[in-house]
Every structure is written in structure tokens, then in C-alpha cells.
Short mmCIF file of C-alpha atoms and ligand atoms in Angstrom, two decimals:
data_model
loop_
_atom_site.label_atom_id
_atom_site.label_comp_id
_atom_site.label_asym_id
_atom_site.label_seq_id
_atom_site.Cartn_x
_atom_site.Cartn_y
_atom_site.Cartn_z
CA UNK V 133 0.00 0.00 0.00
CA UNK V 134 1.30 3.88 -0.85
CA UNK V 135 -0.05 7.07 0.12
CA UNK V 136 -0.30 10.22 -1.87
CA UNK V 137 -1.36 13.07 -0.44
CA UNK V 138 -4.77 12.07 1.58
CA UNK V 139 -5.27 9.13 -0.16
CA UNK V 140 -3.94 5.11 0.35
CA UNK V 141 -3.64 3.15 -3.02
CA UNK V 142 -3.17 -0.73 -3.52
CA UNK V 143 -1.55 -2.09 -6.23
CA UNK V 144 -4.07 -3.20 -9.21
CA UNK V 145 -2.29 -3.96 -12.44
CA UNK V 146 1.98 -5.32 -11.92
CA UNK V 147 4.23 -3.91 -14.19
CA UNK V 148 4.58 -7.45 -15.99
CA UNK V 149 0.83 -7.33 -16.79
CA UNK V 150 1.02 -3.64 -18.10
CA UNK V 151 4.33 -4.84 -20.26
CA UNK V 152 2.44 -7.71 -21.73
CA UNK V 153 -0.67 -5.67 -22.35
CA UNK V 154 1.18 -3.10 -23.91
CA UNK V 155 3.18 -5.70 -26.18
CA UNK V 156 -0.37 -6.87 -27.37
CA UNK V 157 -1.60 -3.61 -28.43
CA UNK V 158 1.45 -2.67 -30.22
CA UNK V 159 1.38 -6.11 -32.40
CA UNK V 160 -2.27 -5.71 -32.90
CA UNK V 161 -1.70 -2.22 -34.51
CA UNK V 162 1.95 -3.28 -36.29
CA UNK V 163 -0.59 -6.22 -38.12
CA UNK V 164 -3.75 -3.73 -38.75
CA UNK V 165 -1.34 -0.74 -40.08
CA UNK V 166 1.48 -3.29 -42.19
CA UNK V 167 2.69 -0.93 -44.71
CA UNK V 168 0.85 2.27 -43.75
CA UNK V 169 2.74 5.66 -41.92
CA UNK V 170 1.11 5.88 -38.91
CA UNK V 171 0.74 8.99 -36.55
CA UNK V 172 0.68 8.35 -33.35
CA UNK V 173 -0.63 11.66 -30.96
CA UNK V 174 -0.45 11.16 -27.00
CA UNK V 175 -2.25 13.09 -24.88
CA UNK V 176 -0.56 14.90 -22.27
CA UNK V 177 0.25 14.59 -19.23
CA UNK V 178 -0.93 10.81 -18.21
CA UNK V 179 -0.13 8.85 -21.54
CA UNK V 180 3.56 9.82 -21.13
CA UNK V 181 4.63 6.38 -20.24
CA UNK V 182 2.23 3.94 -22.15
CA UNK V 183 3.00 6.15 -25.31
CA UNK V 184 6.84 5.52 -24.78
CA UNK V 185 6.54 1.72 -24.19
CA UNK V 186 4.11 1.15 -27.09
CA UNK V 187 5.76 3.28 -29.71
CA UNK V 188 9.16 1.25 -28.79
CA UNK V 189 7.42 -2.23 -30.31
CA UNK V 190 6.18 -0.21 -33.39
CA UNK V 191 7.85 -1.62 -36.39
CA UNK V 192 6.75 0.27 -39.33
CA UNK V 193 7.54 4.44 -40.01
CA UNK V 194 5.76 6.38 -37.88
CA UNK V 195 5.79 9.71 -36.29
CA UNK V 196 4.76 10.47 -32.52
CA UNK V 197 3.46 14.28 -31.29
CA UNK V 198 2.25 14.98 -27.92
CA UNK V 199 -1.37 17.00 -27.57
CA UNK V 200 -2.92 18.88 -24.88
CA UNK V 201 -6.48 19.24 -23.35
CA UNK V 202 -7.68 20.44 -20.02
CA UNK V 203 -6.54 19.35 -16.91
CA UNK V 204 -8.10 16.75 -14.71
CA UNK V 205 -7.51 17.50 -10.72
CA UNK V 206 -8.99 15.10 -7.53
CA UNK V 207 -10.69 12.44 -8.32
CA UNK V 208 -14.10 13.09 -9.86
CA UNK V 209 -13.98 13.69 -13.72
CA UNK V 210 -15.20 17.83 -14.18
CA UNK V 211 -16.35 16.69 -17.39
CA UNK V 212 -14.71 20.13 -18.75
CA UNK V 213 -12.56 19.78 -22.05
CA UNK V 214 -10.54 22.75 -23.31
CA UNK V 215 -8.75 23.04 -27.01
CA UNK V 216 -6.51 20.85 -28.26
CA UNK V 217 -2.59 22.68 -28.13
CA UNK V 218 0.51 21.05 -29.38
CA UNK V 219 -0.55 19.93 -32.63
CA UNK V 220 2.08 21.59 -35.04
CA UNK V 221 1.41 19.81 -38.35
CA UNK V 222 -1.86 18.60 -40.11
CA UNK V 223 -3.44 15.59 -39.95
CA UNK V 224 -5.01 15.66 -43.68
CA UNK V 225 -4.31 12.25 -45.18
CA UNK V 226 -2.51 10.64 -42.47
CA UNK V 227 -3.46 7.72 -40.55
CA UNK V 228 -4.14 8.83 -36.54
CA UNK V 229 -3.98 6.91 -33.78
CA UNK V 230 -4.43 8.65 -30.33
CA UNK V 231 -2.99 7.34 -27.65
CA UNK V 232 -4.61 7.79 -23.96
CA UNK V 233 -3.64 6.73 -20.58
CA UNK V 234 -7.45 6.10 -19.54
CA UNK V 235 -11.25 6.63 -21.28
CA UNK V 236 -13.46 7.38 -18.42
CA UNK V 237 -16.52 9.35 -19.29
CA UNK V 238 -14.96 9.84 -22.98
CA UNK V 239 -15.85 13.35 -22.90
CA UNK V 240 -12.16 14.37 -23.86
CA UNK V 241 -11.41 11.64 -26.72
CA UNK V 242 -15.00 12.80 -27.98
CA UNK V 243 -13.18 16.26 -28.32
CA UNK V 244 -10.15 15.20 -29.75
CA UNK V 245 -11.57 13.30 -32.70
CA UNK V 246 -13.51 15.80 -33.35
CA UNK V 247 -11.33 17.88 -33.71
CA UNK V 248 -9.03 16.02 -35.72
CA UNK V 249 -11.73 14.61 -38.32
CA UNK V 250 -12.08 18.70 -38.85
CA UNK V 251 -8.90 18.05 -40.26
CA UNK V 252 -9.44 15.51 -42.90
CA UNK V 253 -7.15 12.71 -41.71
CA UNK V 254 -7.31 9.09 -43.48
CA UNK V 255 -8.24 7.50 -40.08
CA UNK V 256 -8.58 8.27 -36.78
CA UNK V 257 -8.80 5.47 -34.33
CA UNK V 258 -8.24 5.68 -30.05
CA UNK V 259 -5.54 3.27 -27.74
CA UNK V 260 -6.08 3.55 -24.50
CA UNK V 261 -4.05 1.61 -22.08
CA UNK V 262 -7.22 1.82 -19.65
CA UNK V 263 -11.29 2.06 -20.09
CA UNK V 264 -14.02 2.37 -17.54
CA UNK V 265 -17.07 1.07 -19.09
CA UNK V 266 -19.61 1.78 -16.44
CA UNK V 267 -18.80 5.50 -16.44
CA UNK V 268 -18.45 5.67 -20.60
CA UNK V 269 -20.83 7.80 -22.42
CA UNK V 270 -18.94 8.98 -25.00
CA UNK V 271 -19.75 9.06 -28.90
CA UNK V 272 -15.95 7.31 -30.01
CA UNK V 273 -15.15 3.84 -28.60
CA UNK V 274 -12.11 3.22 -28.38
CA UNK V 275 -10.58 0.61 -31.08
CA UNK V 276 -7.62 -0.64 -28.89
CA UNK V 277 -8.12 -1.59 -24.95
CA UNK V 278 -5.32 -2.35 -22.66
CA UNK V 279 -7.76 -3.08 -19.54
CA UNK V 280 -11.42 -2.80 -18.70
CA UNK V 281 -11.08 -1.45 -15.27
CA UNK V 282 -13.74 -1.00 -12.77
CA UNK V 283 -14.85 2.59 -12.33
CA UNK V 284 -13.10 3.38 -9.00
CA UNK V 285 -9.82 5.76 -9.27
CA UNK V 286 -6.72 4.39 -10.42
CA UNK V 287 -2.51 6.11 -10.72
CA UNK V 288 0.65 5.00 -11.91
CA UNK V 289 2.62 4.65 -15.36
CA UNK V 290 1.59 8.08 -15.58
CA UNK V 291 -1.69 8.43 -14.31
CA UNK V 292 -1.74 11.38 -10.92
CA UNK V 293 -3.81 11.75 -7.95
CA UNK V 294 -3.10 15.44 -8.35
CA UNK V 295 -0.18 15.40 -9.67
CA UNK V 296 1.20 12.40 -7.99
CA UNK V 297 1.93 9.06 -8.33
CA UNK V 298 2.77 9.59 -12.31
CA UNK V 299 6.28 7.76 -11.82
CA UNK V 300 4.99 5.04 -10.34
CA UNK V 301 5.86 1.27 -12.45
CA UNK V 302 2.54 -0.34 -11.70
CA UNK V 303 -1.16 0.77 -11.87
CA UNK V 304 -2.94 1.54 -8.18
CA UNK V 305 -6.70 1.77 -7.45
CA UNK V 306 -7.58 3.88 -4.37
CA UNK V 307 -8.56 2.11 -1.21
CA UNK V 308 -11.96 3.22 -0.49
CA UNK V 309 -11.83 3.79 3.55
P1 IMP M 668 -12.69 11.47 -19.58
O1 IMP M 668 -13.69 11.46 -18.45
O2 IMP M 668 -12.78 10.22 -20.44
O3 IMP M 668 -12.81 12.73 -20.39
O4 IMP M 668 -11.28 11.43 -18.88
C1 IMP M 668 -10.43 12.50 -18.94
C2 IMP M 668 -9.12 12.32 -18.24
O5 IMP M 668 -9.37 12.19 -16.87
C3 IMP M 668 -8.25 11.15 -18.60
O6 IMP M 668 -7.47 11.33 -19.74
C4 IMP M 668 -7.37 11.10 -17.35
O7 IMP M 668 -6.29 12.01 -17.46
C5 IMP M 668 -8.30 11.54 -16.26
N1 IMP M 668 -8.80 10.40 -15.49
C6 IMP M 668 -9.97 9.73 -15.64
N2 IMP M 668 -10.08 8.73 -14.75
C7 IMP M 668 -8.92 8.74 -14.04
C8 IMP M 668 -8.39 7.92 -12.97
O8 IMP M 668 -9.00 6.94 -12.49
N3 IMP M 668 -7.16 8.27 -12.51
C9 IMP M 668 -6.43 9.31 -13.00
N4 IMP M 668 -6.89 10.09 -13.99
C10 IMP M 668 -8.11 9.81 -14.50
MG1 MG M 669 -5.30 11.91 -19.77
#
């Protein structure tokens, strides 16, 4: 058990689990994009650390950028999405994926794509290393799941309970007291 802030966590996914996971996702999308460019756009801060390990086991050309959207603080979702900052060149006949650390309500990947399909893009699909069903109502499902996670709060591998617990090598849920 860890403590941040307030707050005690228990560990919920092992590093070896994530590793695996993430190995899976990246061969699933090496086999669905054989021969195409593929650009790959994180979204800051929390996909940091999936976006690093899963780009690593990409084998064909691609490119990776790093977008922005509003900030997420304590542990209930606000539900408020600002613009999208960071992206420097078009998307207009390129093949997106965007990489997340987690889909909870799906109110900011809803934004994102949006956004991006402004742009014309080939395709535009969403890899998230973590999805909450139960607390999904979102428009755009994501194509690629790591884990289908409970909705309860979760850090680690770059996830914060504000701001910490990003560094940490495993994923935590909070203990519920
Ligand atoms: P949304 O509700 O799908 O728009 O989620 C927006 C963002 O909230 C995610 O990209 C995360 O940064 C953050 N978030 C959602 N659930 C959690 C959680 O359990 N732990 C940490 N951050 C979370
Ligand atoms: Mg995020």
C-alpha cells in the first residue's frame, strides 16, 4: 500500500501485466497498419509512459506528437474539455492513432476526434491503455483496450492523484476507507 497526499492506493495492475498488455496492443496495430505511416498523438500529461513503451514495439515508419487538453484535478472527472494545443502539423491524409492513458466518461477523446476529423485525416482510431465502461458515455469507442477497469480511481505509469503518483511502475486503485 502507498499514500499520496490524503489518499492510500493498492496495487491493481503489476508492471509485468502492463508490459504484456502493452506488447499486445502494439502487435495488434503493427498487423492492422502493415505498410501504412502511422501517426501516433499522445495526450498529455498521463499517456507519457504507455505512449513511450508502445511506440518502442512499433515496427513500421511512424511519427509520434504529444497534444494537450484540459486538466483533470482530484478524483471526480469535471467533465470540462478545453482546445486541443501542441498539434504543429496537419493531420489531412494521415493515418491517426491517439494514444490515452485512460477513457473514463470519454468526454475528452470525444473532443479530440472531433477535432481532428475537422482536419481531414485518413483514419482516426483511439488506444487507450485503460477504459471504464460503467462510467463511458462517449460518442468514439475506443478501437484498442489495454484493460477494462472498474470505475473506481486508479494512478501510476503516468496516471496522478493530483499530480502524484505519475512515476509510479505499476497501476494503483484507491482504497476506499
Ligand atoms: P474522460 O472522463 O474520459 O474525459 O477522462 C479525462 C481524463 O481524466 C483522462 O485522460 C485522465 O487524465 C483523467 N482520469 C480519468 N479517470 C482517471 C483515474 O481513475 N485516474 C487518473 N486520472 C483519471
Ligand atoms: Mg489523460
Amino acid at each position: 500500500m502507498i499514500q499520496l497526499n490524503d489518499r492510500y492506493f493498492e496495487v491493481f495492475i503489476k508492471e509485468a501485466e502492463l508490459q504484456e498488455e502493452v506488447s499486445s496492443l502494439a502487435n495488434k496495430i503493427n498487423s492492422d497498419y502493415h505498410g501504412k505511416d502511422v501517426l501516433f498523438l499522445a495526450v498529455l500529461n498521463g499517456s507519457f509512459m504507455f505512449a513511450s513503451d508502445l511506440v518502442k514495439q512499433i515496427n513500421g515508419n511512424c511519427e509520434i506528437s504529444f497534444v494537450k487538453v484540459s486538466s483533470y484535478s482530484g478524483t471526480i472527472s469535471s467533465g470540462r474539455v478545453d482546445e486541443l494545443i501542441g498539434l504543429t502539423s496537419s493531420v489531412e491524409n494521415r493515418h491517426v492513432i491517439v494514444l490515452e492513458d485512460i477513457v473514463d466518461s470519454g468526454l475528452t477523446i470525444d473532443k479530440i476526434v472531433s477535432l481532428l476529423k475537422a482536419d481531414n485525416p485518413l483514419s482516426v482510431k483511439v488506444c487507450t491503455l485503460l477504459f471504464k465502461p460503467e462510467a463511458f458515455k462517449g460518442k468514439q469507442h475506443p478501437e484498442y483496450i489495454g484493460f477494462s477497469i472498474p470505475n473506481s480511481f486508479v494512478v501510476g505509469y503516468g496516471l496522478d492523484y493530483d499530480e502524484k503518483g505519475r512515476n509510479l511502475k505499476e497501476i494503483y486503485q484507491l482504497k476506499e476507507v
